[in-house]
Coordinates of C-alpha atoms in Angstrom, one line a residue:
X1 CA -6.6 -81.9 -12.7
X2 CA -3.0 -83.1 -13.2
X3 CA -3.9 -85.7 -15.8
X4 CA -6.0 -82.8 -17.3
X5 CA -2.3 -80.3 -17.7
X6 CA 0.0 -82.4 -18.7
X7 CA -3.0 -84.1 -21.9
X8 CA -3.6 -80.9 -22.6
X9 CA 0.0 -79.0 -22.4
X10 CA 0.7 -82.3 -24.9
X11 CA -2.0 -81.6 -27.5
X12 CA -1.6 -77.8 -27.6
X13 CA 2.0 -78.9 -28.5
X14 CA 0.6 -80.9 -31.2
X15 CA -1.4 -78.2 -32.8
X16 CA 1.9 -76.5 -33.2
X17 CA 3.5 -78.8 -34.7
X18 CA 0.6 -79.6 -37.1
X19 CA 0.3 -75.4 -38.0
X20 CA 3.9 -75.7 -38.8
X21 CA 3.6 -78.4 -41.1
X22 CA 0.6 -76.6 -42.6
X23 CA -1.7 -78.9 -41.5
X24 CA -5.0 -78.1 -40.5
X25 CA -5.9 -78.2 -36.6
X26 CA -8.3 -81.2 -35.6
X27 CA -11.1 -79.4 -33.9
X28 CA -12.7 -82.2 -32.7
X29 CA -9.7 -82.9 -30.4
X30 CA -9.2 -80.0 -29.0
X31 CA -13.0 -79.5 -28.2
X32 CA -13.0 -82.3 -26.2
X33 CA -10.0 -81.3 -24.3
X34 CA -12.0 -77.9 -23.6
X35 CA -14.7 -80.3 -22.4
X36 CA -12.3 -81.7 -19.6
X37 CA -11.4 -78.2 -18.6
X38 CA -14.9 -77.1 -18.2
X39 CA -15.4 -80.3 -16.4
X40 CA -12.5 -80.1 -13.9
X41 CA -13.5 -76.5 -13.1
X42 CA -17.1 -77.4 -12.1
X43 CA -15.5 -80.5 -9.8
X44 CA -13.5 -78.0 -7.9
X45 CA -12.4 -74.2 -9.3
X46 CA -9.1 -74.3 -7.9
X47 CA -7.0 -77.1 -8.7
X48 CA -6.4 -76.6 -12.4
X49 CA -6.1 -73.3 -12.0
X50 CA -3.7 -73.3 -9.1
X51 CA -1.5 -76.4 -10.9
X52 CA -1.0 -73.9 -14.4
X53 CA 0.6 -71.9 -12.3
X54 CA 3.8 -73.8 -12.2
X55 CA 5.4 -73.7 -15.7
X56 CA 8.9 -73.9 -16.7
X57 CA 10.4 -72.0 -19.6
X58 CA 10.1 -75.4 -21.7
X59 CA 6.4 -76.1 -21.3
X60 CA 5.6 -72.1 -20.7
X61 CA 4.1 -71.8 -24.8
X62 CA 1.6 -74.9 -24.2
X63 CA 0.9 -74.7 -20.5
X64 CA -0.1 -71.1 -21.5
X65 CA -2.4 -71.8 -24.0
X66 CA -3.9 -74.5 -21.0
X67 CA -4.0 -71.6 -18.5
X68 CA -5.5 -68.9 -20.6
X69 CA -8.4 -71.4 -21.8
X70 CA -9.0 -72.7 -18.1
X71 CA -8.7 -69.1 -17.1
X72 CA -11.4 -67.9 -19.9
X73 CA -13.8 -70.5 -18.8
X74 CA -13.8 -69.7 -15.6
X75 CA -14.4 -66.0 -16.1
X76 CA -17.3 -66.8 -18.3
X77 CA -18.9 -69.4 -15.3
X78 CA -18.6 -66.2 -13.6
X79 CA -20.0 -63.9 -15.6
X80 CA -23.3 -66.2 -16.1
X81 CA -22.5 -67.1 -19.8
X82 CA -24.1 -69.6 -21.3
X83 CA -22.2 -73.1 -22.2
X84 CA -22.3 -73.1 -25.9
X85 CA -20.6 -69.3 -25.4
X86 CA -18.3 -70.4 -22.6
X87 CA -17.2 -73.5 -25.1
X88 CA -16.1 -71.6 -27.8
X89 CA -14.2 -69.3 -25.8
X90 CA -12.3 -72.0 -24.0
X91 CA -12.2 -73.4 -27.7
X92 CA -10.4 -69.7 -28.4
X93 CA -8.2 -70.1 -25.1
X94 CA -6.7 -73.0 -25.9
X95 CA -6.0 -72.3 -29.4
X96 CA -4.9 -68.5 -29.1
X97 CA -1.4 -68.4 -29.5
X98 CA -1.6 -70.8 -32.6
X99 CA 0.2 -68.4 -34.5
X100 CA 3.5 -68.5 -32.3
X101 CA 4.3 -71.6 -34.1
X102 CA 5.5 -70.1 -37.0
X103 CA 7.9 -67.4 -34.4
X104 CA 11.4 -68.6 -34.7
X105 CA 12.7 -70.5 -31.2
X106 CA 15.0 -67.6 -31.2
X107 CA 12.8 -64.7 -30.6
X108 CA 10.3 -66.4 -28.6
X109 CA 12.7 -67.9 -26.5
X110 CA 15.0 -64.5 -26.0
X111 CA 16.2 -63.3 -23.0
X112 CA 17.1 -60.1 -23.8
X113 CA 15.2 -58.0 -25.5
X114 CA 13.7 -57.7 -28.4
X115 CA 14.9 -55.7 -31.4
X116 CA 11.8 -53.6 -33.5
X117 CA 12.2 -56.2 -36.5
X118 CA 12.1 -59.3 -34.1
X119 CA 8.9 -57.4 -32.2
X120 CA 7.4 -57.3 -35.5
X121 CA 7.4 -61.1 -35.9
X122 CA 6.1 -61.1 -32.7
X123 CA 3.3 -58.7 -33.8
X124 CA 2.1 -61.4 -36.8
X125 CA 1.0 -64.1 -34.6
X126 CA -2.5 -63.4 -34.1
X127 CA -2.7 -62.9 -37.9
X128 CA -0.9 -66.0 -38.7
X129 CA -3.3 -67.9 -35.6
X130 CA -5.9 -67.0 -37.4
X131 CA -5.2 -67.3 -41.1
X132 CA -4.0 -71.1 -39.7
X133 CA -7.4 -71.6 -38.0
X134 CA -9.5 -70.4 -41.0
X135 CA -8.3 -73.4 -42.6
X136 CA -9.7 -75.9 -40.0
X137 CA -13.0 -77.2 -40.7
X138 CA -15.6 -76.7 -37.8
X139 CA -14.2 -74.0 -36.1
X140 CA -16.3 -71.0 -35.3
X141 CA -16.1 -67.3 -35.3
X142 CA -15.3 -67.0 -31.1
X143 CA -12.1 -68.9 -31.7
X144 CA -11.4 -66.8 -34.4
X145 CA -11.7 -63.7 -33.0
X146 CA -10.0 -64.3 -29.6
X147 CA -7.0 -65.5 -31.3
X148 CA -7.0 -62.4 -33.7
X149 CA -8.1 -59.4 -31.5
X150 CA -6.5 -60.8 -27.8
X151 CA -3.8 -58.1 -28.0
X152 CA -6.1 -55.4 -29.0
X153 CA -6.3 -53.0 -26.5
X154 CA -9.2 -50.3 -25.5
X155 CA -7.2 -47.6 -26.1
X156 CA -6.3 -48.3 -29.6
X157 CA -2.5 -49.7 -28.7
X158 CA -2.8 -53.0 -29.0
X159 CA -2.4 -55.3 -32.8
X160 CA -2.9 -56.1 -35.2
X161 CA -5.9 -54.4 -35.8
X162 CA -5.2 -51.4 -33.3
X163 CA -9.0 -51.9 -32.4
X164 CA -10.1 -49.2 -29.5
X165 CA -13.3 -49.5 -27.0
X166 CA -16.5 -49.8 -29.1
X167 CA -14.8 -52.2 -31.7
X168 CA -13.2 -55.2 -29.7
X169 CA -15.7 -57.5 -28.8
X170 CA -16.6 -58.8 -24.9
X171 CA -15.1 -62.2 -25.6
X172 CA -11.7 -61.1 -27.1
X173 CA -11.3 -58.2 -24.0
X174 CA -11.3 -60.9 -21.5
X175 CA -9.0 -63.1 -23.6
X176 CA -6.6 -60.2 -23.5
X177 CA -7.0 -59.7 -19.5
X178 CA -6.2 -63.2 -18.8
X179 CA -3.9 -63.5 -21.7
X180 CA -2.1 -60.8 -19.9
X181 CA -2.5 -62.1 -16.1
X182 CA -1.0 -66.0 -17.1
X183 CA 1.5 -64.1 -18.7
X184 CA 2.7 -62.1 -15.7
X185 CA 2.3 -64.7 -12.8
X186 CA 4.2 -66.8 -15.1
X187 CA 8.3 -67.3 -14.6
X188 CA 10.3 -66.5 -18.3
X189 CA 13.5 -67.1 -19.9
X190 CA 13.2 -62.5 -19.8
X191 CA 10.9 -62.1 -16.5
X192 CA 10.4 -63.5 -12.8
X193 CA 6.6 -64.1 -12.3
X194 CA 4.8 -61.7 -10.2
X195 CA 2.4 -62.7 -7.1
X196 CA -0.8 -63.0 -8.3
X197 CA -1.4 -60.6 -6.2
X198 CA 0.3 -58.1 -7.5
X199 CA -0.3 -58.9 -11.2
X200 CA -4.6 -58.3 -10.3
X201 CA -3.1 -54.8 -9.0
X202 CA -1.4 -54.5 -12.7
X203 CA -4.5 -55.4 -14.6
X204 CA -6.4 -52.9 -12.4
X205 CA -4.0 -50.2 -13.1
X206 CA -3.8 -50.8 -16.6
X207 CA -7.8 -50.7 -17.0
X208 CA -7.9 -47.2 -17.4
X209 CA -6.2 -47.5 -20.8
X210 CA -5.6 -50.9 -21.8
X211 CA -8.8 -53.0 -20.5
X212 CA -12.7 -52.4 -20.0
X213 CA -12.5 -51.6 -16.3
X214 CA -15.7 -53.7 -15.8
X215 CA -14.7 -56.6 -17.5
X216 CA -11.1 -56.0 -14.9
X217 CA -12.9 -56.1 -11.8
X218 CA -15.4 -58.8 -12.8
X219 CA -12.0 -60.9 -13.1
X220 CA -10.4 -60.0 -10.3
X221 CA -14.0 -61.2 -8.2
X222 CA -13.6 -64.2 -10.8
X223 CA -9.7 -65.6 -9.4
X224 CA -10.5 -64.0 -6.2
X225 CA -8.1 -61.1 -4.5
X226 CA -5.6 -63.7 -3.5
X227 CA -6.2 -66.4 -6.1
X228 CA -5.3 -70.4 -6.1
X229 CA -1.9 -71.3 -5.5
X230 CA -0.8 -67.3 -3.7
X231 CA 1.3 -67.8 -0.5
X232 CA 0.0 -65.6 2.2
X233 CA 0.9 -64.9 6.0
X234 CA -1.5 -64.6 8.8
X235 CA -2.0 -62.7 11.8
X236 CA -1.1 -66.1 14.0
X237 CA 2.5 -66.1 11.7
X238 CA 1.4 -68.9 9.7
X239 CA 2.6 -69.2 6.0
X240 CA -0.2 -70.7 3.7
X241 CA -1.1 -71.8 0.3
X242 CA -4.7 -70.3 -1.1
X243 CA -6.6 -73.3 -1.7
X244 CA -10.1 -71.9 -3.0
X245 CA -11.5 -68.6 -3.1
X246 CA -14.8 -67.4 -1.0
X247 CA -17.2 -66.5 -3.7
X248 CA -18.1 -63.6 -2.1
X249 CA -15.5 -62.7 0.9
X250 CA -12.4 -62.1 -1.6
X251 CA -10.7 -61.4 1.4
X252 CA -11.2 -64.6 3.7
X253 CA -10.3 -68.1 0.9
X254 CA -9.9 -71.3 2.2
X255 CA -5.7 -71.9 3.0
X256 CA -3.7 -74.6 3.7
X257 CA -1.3 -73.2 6.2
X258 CA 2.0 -75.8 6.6
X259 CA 4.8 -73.5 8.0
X260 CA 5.2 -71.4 11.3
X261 CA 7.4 -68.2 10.7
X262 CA 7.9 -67.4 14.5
X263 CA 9.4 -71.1 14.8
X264 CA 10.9 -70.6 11.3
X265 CA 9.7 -74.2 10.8
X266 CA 7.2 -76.6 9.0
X267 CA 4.1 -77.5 10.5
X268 CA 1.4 -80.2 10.2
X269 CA -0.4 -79.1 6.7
X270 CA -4.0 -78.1 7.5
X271 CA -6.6 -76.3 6.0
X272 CA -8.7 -73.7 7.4
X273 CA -11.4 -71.8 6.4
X274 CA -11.0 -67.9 6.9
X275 CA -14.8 -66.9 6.7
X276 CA -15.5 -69.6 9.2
X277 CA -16.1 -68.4 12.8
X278 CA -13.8 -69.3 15.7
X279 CA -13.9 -72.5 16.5
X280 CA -15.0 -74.1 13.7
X281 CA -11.4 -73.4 11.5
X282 CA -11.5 -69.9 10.9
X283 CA -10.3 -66.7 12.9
X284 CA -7.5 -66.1 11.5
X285 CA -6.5 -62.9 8.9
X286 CA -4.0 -62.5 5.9
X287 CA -1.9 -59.6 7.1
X288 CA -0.1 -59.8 3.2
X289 CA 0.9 -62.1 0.3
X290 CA 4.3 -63.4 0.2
X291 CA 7.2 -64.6 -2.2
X292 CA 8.1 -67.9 -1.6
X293 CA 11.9 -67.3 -1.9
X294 CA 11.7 -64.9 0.9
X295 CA 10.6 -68.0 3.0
X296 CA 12.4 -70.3 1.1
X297 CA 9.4 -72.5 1.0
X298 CA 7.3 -74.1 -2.2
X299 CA 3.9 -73.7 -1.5
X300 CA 2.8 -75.2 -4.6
X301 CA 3.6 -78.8 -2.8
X302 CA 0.7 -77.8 -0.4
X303 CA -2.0 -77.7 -3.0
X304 CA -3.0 -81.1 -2.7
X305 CA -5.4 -81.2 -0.3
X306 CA -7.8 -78.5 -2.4
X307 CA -7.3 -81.3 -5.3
X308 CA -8.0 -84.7 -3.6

């Protein structure tokens, strides 16, 4: 999975630098790179997902693209979709934000915020994704439209299009949800990231106006309530890491617990099973999720045993 991030963090940078020069995006490669996604995923959910969700304001623009493609595959596994379909979304994912390679360092890269002219630059990037794409032979109309329509939103405030419910297709409303998750679990130059947590609570929210509410709670079951890579405390005043989600007991994930707060010190990583009965790793309970600098504490260290 690690090998898997940093390839593919290194050819989304690529395709930037190839729509800048005006040259046309090799499909082939990037398919295949889609391919190792899809394939990690199957191996084990969780350790992609959990390692894009340390990104650093040089990387954030490719790891993104990484995240919202692993992501979108995911959600399609979960939804039942067939491969060809789940393909050319991930195909979408991964080549989304195309179009922010023509967006000035500058603006993309602002801390502060941005002015209505700079916004509007903003605002041309799904355009300019796509008209890039067009000119790149093999690729289909998925890709096309997810990297058009993923900020449309259902109630007609989204762009470029300002597309509302009835108009923006299935596909391109679940790029926009996880477009919109990576982007605020993520740490910015402008924004601490969110808990995951919390940022499923946002999405929820917001799926009265912005999202199909459906296609929301179908992703929230998709990452799981406390998804890959969330710090959480339990009852016994463990601190732990979420290593994989219980398909159906959002609540109870596998965790690998590695600090004791009542102690206020490490302890020897292990991982335990929350829907597992006593005795055989399990009876324990999340009392909440956690920020990591209130502990003081990386949890993302303690992922490793979910990807051996």
């Amino acid at each position: 999975a690690s090998v898997i991030r940093s390839q593919a963090a290194g050819l989304v940078r690529t395709v930037m630098q190839d729509a800048r020069l005006g040259r046309a995006v090799q499909v082939d490669q990037v398919g295949s790179m889609v391919e190792n996604i899809t394939e990690s995923i199957l191996r084990n959910p969780g350790a992609l997902v959990g390692l894009l969700r340390i990104k650093n304001a040089d990387d954030y623009t490719f790891l993104h693209s990484v995240a919202v493609c692993t992501l979108l595959v995911a959600f399609c596994r979960s939804r039942g979709m067939d491969s060809e379909i789940t393909y050319e979304a991930g195909l979408g994912g991964l080549l989304h934000d195309t179009g922010k390679a023509l967006v000035p360092e500058k603006i993309l890269n602002k801390p502060g915020r941005l002015t209505e002219e700079e916004f509007d630059i903003i605002r041309r990037h799904p355009r300019d994704g796509y008209e890039i794409l067009l000119k790149s032979p093999g690729i289909g109309p998925i890709p096309l439209d997810i990297t058009l329509h993923h900020h449309e939103r259902c109630d007609g405030s989204g762009y470029p299009d300002k597309q509302g419910t009835g108009t923006i297709s299935a596909l391109a409303q679940m790029a926009a949800i996880v477009d919109v998750y990576d982007a605020l679990t993520s740490d910015r130059c402008y924004h601490k990231g969110m808990p995951a947590a919390d940022a499923l609570r946002k999405i929820f929210e917001w799926s009265k106006f912005h999202f199909n509410p459906t296609l929301a709670q179908e992703f929230i079951r998709c990452v799981g309530i406390y998804p890959v890579g969330t710090l959480v405390l339990l009852e016994s005043g463990r601190l732990g890491v979420v290593t994989e989600p219980h398909e159906t007991k959002l609540l109870e994930p596998k965790i690998n617990v590695f600090f004791h707060t009542g102690r206020q010190a490490y302890i020897t990583p292990a991982e335990i099973d929350l829907s597992r009965p006593v005795g055989h790793g399990g009876a324990d309970r999340i009392v909440s999720h956690e920020s990591p600098e209130k502990w003081n504490v990386d949890p993302m260290r303690f992922l490793e045993i979910a990807g051996a």
